[in-house]
Coordinates of C-alpha atoms in Angstrom, one line a residue:
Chain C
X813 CA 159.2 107.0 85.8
X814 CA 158.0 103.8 84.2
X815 CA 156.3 102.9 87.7
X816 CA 154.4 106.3 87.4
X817 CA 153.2 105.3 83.9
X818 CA 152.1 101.9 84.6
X819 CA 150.3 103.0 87.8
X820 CA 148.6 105.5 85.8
X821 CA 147.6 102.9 83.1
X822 CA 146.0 100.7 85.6
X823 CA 143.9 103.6 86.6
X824 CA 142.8 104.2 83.5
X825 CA 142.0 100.6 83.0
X826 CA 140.0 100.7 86.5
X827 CA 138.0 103.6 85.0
X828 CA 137.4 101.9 82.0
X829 CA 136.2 98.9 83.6
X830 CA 133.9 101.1 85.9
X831 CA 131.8 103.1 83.0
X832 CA 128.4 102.5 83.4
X833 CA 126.2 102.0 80.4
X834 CA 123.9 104.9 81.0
X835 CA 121.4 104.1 77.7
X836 CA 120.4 100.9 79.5
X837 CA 117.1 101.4 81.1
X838 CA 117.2 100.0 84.8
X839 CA 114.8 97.9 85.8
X840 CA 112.0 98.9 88.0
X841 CA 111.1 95.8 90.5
X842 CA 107.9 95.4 92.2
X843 CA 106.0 92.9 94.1
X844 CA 102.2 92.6 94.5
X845 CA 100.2 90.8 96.9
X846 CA 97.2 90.4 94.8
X847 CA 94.3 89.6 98.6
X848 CA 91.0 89.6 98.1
X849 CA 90.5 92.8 100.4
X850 CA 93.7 94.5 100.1
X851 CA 96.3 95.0 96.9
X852 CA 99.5 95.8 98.4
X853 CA 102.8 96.6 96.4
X854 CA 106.5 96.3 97.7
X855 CA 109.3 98.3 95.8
X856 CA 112.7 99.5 97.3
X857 CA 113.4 103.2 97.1
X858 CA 116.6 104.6 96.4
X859 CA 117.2 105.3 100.4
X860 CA 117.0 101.4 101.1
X861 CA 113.5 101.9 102.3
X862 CA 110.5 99.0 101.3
X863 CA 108.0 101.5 100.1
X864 CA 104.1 99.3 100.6
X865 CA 101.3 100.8 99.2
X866 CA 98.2 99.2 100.0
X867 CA 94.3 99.9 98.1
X868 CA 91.3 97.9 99.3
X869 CA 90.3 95.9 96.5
X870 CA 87.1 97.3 96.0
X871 CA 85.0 99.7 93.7
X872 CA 81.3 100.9 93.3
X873 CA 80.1 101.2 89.5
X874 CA 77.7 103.8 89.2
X875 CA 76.0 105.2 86.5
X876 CA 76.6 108.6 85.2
X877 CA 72.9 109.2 84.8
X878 CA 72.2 108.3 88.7
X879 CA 74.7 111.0 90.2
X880 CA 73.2 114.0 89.0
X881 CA 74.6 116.7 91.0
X882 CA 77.1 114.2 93.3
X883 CA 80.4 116.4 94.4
X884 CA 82.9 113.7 93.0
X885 CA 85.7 115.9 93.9
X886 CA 86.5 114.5 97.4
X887 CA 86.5 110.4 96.0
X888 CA 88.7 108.7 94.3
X889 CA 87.2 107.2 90.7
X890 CA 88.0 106.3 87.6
X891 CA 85.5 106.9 84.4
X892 CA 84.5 105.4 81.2
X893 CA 82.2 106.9 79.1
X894 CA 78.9 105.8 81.0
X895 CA 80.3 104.7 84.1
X896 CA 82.0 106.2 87.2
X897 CA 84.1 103.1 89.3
X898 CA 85.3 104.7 92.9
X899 CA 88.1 102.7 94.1
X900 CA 89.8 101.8 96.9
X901 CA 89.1 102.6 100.5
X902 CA 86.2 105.9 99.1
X903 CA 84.1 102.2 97.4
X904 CA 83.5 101.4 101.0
X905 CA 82.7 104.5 102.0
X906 CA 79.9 105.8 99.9
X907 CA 78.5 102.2 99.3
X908 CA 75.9 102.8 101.8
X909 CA 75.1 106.5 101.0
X910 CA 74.5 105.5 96.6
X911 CA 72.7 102.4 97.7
X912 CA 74.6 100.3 96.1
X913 CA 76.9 96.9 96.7
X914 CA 80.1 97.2 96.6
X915 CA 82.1 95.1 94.0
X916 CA 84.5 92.9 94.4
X917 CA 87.0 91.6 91.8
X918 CA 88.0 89.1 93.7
X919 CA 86.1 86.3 95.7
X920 CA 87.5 83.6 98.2
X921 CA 91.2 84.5 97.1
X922 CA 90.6 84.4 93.7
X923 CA 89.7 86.6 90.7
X924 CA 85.7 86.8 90.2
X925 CA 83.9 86.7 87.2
X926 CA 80.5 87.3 88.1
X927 CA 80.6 90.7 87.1
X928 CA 81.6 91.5 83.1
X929 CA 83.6 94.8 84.3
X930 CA 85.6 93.4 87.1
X931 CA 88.8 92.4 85.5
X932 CA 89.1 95.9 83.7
X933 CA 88.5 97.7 86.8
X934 CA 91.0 95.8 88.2
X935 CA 93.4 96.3 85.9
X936 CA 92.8 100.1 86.2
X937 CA 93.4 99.1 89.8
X938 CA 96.8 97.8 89.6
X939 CA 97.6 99.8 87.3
X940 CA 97.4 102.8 90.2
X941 CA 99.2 100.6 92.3
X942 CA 102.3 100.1 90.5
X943 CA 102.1 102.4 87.2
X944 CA 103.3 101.3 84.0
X945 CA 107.0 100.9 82.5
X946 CA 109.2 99.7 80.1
X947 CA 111.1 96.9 81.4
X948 CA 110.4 95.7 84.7
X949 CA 110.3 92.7 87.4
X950 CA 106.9 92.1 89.0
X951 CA 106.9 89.2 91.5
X952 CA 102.6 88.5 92.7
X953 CA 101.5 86.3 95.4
X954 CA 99.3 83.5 94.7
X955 CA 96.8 81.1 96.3
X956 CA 97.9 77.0 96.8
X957 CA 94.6 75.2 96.1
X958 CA 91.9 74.5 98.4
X959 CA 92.0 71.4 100.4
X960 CA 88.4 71.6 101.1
X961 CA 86.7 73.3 97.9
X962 CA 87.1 72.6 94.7
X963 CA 89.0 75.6 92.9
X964 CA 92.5 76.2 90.5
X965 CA 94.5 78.7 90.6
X966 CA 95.4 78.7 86.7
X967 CA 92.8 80.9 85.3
X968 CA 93.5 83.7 88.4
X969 CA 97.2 83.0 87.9
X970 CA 97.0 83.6 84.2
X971 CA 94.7 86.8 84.2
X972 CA 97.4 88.5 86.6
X973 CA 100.1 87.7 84.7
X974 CA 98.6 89.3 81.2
X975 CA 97.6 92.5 83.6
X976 CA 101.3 93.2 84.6
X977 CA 102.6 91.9 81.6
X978 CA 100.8 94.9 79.6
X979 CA 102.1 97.1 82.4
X980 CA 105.1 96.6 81.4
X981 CA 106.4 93.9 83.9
X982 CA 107.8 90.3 83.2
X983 CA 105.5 88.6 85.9
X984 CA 106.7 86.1 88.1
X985 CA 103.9 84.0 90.4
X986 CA 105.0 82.5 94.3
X987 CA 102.8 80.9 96.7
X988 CA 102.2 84.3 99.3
X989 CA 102.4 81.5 102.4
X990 CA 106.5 80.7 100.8
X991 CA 106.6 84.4 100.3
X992 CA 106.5 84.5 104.5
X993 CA 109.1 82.8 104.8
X994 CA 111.5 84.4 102.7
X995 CA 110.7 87.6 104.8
X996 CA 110.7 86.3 107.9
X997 CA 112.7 83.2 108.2
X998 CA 116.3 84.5 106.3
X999 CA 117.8 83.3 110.0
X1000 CA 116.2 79.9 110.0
X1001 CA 117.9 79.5 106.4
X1002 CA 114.0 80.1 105.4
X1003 CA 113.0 77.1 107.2
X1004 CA 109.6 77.4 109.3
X1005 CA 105.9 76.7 108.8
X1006 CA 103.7 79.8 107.9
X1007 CA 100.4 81.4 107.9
X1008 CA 98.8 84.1 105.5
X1009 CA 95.1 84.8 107.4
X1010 CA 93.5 86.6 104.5
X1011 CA 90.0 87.5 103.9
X1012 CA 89.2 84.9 100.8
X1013 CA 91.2 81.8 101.9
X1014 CA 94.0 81.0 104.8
X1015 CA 96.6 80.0 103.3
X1016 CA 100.0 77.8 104.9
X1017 CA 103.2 76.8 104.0
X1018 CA 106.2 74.7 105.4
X1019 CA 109.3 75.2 103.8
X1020 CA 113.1 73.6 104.4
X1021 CA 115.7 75.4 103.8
X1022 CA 113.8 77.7 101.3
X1023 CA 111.7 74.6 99.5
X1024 CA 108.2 74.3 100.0
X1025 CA 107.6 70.8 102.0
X1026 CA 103.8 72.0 102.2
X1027 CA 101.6 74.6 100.7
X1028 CA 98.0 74.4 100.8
X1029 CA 95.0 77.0 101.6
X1030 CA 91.5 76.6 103.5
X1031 CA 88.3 78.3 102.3
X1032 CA 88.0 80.0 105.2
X1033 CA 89.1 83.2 106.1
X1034 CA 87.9 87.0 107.3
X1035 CA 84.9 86.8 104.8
X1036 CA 84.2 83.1 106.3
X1037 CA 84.6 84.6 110.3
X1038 CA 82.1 87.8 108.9
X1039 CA 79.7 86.3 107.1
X1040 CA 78.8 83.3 109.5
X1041 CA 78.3 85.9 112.8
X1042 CA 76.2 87.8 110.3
X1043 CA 74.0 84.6 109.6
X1044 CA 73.8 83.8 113.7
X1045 CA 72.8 87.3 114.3
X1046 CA 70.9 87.9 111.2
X1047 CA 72.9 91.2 110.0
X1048 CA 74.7 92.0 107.5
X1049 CA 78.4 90.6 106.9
X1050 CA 79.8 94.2 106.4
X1051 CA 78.6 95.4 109.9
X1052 CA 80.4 92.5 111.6
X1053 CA 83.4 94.0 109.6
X1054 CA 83.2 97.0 111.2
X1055 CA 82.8 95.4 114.9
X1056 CA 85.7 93.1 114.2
X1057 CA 88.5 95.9 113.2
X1058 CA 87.3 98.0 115.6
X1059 CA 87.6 97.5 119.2
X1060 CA 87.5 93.8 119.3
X1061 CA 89.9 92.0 121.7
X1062 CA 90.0 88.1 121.1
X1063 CA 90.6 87.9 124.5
X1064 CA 88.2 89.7 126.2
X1065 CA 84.9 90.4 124.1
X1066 CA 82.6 91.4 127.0
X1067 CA 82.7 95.1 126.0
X1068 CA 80.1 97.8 124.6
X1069 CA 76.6 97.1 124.7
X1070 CA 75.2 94.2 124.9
X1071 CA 74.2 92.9 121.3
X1072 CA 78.0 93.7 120.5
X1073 CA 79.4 91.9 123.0
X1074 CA 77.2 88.8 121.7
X1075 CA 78.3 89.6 118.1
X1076 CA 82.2 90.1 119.7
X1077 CA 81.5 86.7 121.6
X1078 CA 80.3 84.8 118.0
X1079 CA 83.9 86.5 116.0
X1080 CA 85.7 84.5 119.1
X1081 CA 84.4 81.5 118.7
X1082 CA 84.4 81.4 114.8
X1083 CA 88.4 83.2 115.3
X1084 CA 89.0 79.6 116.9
X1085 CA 87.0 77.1 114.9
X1086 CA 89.6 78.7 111.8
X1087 CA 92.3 78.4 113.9
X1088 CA 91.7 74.7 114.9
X1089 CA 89.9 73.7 111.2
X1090 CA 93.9 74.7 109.5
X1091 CA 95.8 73.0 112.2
X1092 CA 93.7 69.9 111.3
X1093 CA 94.5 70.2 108.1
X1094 CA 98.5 70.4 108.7
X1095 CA 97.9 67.5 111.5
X1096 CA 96.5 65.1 108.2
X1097 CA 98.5 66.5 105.6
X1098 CA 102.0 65.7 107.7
X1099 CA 100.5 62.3 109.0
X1100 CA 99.0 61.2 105.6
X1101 CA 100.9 62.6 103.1
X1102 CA 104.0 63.7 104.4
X1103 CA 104.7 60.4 106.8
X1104 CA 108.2 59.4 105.2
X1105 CA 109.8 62.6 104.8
X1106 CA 111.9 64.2 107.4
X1107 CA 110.2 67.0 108.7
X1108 CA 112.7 69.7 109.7
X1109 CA 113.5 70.0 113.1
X1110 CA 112.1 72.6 115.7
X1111 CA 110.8 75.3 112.9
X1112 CA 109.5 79.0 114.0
X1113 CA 105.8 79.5 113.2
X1114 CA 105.3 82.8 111.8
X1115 CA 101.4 84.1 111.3
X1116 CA 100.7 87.3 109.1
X1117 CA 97.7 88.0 107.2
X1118 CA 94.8 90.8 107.7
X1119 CA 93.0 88.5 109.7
X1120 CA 95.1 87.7 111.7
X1121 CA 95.2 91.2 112.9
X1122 CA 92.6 91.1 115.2
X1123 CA 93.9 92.0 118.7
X1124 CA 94.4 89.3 120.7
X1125 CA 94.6 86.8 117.6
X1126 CA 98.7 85.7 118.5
X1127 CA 97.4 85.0 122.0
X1128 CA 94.8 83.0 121.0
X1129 CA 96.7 80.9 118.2
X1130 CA 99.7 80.3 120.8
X1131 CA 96.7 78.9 123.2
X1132 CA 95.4 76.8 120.6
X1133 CA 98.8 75.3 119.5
X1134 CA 100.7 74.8 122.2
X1135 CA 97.5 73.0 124.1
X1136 CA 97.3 70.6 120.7
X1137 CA 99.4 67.8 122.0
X1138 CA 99.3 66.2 118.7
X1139 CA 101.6 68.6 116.8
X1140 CA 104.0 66.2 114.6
X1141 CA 106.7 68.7 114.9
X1142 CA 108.5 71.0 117.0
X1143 CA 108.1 74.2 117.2
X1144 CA 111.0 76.9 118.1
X1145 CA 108.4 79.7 118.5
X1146 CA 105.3 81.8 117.2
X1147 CA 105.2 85.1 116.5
X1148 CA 103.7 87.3 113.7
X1149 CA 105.7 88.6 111.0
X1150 CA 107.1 92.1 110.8
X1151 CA 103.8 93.8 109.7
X1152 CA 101.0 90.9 108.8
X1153 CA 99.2 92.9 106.4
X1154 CA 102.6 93.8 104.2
X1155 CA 105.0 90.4 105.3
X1156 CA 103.2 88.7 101.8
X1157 CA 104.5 91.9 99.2
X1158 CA 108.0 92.2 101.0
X1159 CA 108.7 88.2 100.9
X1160 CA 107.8 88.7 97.3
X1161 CA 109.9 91.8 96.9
X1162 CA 112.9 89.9 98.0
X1163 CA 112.4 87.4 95.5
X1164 CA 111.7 90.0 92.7
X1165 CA 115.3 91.9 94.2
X1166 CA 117.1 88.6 93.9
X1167 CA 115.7 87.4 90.7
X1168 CA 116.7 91.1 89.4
X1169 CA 119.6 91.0 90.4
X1170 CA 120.8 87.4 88.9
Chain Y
X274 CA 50.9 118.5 85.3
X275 CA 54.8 118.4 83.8
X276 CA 55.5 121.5 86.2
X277 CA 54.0 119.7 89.1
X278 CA 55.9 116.1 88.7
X279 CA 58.9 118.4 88.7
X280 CA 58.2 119.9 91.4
X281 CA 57.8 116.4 93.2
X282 CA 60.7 115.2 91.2
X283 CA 62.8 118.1 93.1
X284 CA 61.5 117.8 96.4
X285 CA 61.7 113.9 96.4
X286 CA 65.6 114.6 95.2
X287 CA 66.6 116.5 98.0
X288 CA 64.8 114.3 100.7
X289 CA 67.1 111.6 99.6
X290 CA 69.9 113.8 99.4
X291 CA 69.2 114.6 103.2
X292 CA 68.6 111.2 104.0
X293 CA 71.9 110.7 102.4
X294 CA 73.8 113.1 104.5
X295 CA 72.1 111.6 107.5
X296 CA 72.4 108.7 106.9
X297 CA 76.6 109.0 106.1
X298 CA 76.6 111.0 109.9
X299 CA 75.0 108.0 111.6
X300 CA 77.7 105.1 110.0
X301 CA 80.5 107.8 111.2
X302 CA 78.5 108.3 114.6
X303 CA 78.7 104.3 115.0
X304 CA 75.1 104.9 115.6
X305 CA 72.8 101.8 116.5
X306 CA 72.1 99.2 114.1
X307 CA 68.4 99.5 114.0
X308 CA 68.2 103.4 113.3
X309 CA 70.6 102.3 110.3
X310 CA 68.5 99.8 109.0
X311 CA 65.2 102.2 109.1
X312 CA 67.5 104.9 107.4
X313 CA 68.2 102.7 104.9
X314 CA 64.7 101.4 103.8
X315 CA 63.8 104.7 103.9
X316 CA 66.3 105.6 101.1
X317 CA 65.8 102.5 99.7
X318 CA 61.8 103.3 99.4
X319 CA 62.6 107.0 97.9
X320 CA 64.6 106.4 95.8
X321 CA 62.3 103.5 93.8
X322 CA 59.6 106.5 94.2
X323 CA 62.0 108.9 92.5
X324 CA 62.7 106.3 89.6
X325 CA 59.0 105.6 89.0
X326 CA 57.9 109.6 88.8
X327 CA 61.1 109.7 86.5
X328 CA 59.7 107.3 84.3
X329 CA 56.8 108.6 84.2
X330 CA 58.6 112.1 82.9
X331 CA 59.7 109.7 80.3
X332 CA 63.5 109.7 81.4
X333 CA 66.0 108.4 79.2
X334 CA 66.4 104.4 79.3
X335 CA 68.2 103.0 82.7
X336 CA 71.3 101.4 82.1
X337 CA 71.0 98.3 80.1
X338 CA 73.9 96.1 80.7
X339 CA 72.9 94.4 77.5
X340 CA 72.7 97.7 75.5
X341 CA 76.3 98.2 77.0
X342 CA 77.4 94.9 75.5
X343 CA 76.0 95.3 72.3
X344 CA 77.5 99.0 71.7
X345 CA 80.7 97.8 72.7
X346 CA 81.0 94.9 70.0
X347 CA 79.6 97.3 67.4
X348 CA 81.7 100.7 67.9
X349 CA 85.7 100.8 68.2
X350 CA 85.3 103.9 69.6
X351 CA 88.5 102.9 72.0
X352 CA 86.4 103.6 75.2
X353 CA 85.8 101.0 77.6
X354 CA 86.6 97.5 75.9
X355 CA 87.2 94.1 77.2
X356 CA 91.0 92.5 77.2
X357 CA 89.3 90.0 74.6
X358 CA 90.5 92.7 72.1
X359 CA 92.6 95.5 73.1
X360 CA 93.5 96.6 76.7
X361 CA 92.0 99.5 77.9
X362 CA 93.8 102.0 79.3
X363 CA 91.8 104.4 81.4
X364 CA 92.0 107.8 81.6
X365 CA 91.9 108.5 85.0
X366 CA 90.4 112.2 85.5
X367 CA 88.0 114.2 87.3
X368 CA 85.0 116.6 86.3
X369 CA 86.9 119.1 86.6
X370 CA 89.7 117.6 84.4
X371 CA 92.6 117.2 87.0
X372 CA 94.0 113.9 87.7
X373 CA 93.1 112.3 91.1
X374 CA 93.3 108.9 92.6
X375 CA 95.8 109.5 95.5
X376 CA 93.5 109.2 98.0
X377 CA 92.6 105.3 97.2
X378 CA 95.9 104.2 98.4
X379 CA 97.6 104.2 101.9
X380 CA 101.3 104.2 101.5
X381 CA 104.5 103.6 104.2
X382 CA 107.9 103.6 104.5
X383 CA 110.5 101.7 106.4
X384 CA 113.7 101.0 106.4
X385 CA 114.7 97.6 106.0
X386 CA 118.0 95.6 105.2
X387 CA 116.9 92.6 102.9
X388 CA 120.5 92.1 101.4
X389 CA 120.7 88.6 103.9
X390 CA 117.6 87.8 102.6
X391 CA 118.3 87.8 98.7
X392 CA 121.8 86.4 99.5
X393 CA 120.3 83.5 100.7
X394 CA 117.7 83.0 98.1
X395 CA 120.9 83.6 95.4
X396 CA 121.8 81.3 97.8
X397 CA 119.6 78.7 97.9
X398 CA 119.3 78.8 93.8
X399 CA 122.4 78.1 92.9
X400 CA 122.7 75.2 95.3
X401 CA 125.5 76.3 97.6
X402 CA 123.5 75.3 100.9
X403 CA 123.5 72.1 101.7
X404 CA 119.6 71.5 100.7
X405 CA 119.3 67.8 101.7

C-alpha cells in the first residue's frame, strides 16, 4: 500500500514538472536572406518542414494619375496615397508595358539610397515576407566587405536591423557565405570554403570547425556578368537577363540564332573571368594574409547563389579549379548546396533555431 | 477646340494602350530584339505626345517629387512617411478593397532534418569541440 502511494506521488510530481506555461507567447523564428535580386525567408513549420519564400526585390512606383483605367486586379501592389508600388516578380513584368525602370532597393549587395522611397518600400517588402509579431528571432544574411571597391556594410546592416526590429523581431546579422556552411557542412563539423554567387557581390567564406578563417566579397556578380555583355553587344542589361536564365548552357552556348549565341558566347566568357577574378582573390588572401595559420586540411567546396544557377556553371567552376595548380589547400570535393538560391536563408535558419533554442 | 483635343486625347490613349498589349505579347512571344526596340520608341514617342496634348488641356501638375517632400514635412496625416519619424505601416489593399499581395512571392516546402545541424552549432558555442 505505501508503494502504491509513493508511486502515485511521483506521478503527480512528473505531471507537475511537465505543465507547460501556456500564457507564454512562443517565439516565432525566421531567417532572411536579404540579395539584391531575391528576398528569401526560412522558418520551420510545425510538420518539420523549412518553409522558403522567396520575392524578387523589386518594385515599379507609379503614379496614380498615370494609370487611369489600368486593371490592377491581376498585380501585386502596395498604395500610398499618390503612389502605386508593384512588388515582386509583377515589377518585372509590367516594367516594360508602363514605361518605366524598375527600382531597386538594393544595389551591388547593399541597400540603395538613390531613390527617397526605397527603404519604405522595402520595408513594406519584408514586411510581406515574414509578417509582423510580438516576440520573435530573425537571423539576416549580410555582405563581408569588398576587397576590390570601397563599401561598409554598417549603414545596410543597421537599416535591416531597425526594419525587423519594428516587425517585431530581435535581429541577429551573419555573413550569408558562414551561413553556407552551417547548412551544408554539419558533417565536415562546418569546416569547408564557400561561395554565395549573388547578383550585387560574390561573396566567400572559409570556416574551421564553424569559425570564419576568411570572409570577404567581390563586386562582381549576376548584375556584373549582365551588364558587361549588354555593353559588348550594345543592349540592354535586362535582356541579357532573360538570355541567361533561359536556355543558356555554360557548356555549350552555340544554340538559337545567331546574335544569341554571340550574346550566350560573351555570358561564358564573363561566367569565367568571375570565376577566376574570386579564386585570385582566395589564392592572395591565403598566401598574404593567412601565410601562418594552419589552413584546415582537405575542406569540401560548396557553391550556392542565384548565379550560380546557370546550367552548366558547377562544370565549369570544377574545370576552372581543379586545372588551378596553385590552390594552397586541398580540396575534398565541389558540389553546390542543397538548393543555391535558398542554402543562404536555411544556414541562417539554423542559426536563428539554435540561438532560439539556448 | 476642347471637344476636338479630347477626341485626340482618346484616340492617342488607346493607341498606347494597343501598343501596350502588343508590345506585352511580343516579350512573352520571345520575339526579336529589334521589333522590341521599335515597339518601344513607339510608346515611348506616344506617350510624350499624350502628355503634351494633356498639358495643353491644362491637366493637373505631374508629380513633383519636391511637392511630395514638402507635403510630407508639413501634414501628419499618417500616410506615407519616412522612418526619420514614425514607421509606416502600409495598408496593403486593392481598388476594390480586398487584400492582395500573394502573388509577389514564390513559396516551397521541404522536409528537412536540421537537429545535427543546431546541435553542433550549440555545439560549437559552448566550446565542447575541440576548436583548436
Amino acid at each position: 500500500m505505501a508503494a502504491k502511494k509513493e508511486t502515485t506521488s511521483k506521478s503527480k510530481k512528473q505531471n507537475k514538472d511537465e505543465v507547460v506555461d501556456l500564457t507564454a507567447p512562443s517565439k516565432k523564428i525566421v531567417s532572411v536572406d536579404c540579395g539584391t535580386m531575391n528576398l528569401v525567408s526560412a522558418t520551420m513549420n510545425e510538420k518539420d518542414e523549412v518553409e522558403t519564400t522567396s520575392m524578387r526585390n523589386v518594385y515599379l512606383p507609379l503614379d496614380k494619375g498615370e494609370l487611369g483605367t489600368t486593371d490592377l486586379s491581376q498585380m501585386s501592389y502596395v498604395e500610398t496615397e499618390d503612389m502605386i508600388y508593384i512588388v515582386g516578380e509583377d515589377a518585372y513584368r509590367y516594367a516594360n508595358i508602363f514605361g518605366n525602370p524598375v527600382k531597386r532597393p538594393m544595389q551591388k549587395g547593399l541597400i540603395s539610397i538613390d531613390d527617397v522611397d526605397s527603404l519604405d518600400v522595402l520595408a513594406m517588402m519584408i514586411e510581406k515576407l515574414v509578417g509582423k509579431t510580438k516576440n520573435g528571432i530573425c537571423v539576416y544574411g549580410v555582405p563581408a566587405a569588398s576587397v576590390d571597391k570601397e563599401n561598409d556594410i554598417i549603414y545596410h546592416q543597421n537599416v535591416y536591423k531597425r526594419i525587423f526590429e519594428e516587425l517585431g523581431y530581435t535581429s541577429i546579422p551573419l555573413n550569408e557565405a558562414m551561413a553556407i556552411i552551417y547548412s551544408e557542412c554539419s558533417e565536415d563539423q562546418f569546416s569547408g570554403l564557400s561561395f554565395s554567387f549573388g547578383a550585387g557581390l560574390s561573396n566567400c567564406a572559409m570556416s574551421y570547425k564553424g569559425n570564419p578563417v576568411m570572409t570577404f566579397s567581390v563586386s562582381r556578380g549576376g548584375d556584373w556578368i549582365d551588364e558587361s555583355v549588354a555593353r559588348q553587344f550594345g543592349t540592354v542589361p535586362n535582356r541579357i537577363t532573360s538570355i541567361k536564365e533561359n536556355n543558356t548552357d555554360l557548356s555549350n552556348y552555340k544554340i538559337g540564332r545567331k546574335k544569341e549565341r554571340m550574346i550566350r558566347e560573351g555570358i561564358v566568357y564573363y561566367y569565367t573571368d568571375l570565376i577566376r577574378y574570386t579564386l585570385d582573390v582566395i589564392k592572395k588572401k591565403i598566401n598574404t594574409e593567412l601565410e601562418d595559420v594552419d589552413l584546415p586540411d582537405c575542406i569540401p567546396v560548396i557553391v550556392s547563389g542565384g548565379t550560380s544557377k546557370a546550367k552548366g556553371f558547377l562544370d565549369l567552376f570544377k574545370g576552372i579549379v581543379e586545372s588551378d595548380e596553385d590552390i594552397p589547400f586541398e580540396i575534398k570535393e565541389i558540389r553546390y548546396a542543397d538548393d543555391p538560391l535558398t542554402s543562404v536563408a536555411e544556414g541562417l535558419l539554423i542559426k536563428a533555431l539554435a540561438e532560439g533554442e539556448e | 477646340m476642347s471637344i476636338l483635343r479630347r477626341i485626340l486625347l482618346y484616340v492617342k490613349a488607346m493607341s498606347i494602350k494597343f501598343t501596350q498589349k502588343l508590345l506585352s505579347e511580343r516579350i512573352n512571344s520571345g520575339e526579336d530584339d529589334q521589333y522590341l526596340e521599335i515597339l518601344k520608341e513607339i510608346l515611348l514617342e506616344l506617350r510624350n505626345i499624350n502628355n503634351k496634348l494633356s498639358d495643353i488641356e491644362s491637366a493637373p501638375p505631374k508629380y513633383s517629387r519636391n511637392d511630395e517632400l514638402e507635403s510630407r514635412e508639413q501634414t501628419n496625416s499618417g500616410s506615407f512617411e519616412t522612418y526619420k519619424s514614425e514607421p509606416f505601416i502600409p495598408t496593403i489593399e486593392s481598388k476594390d478593397g480586398k487584400s492582395k499581395g500573394t502573388s509577389a512571392t514564390t513559396s516551397n516546402k521541404k522536409k528537412r532534418d536540421v537537429s545535427k545541424n543546431i546541435k553542433g552549432l550549440k555545439d560549437l558555442n559552448s566550446g565542447e569541440n575541440d576548436g583548436s
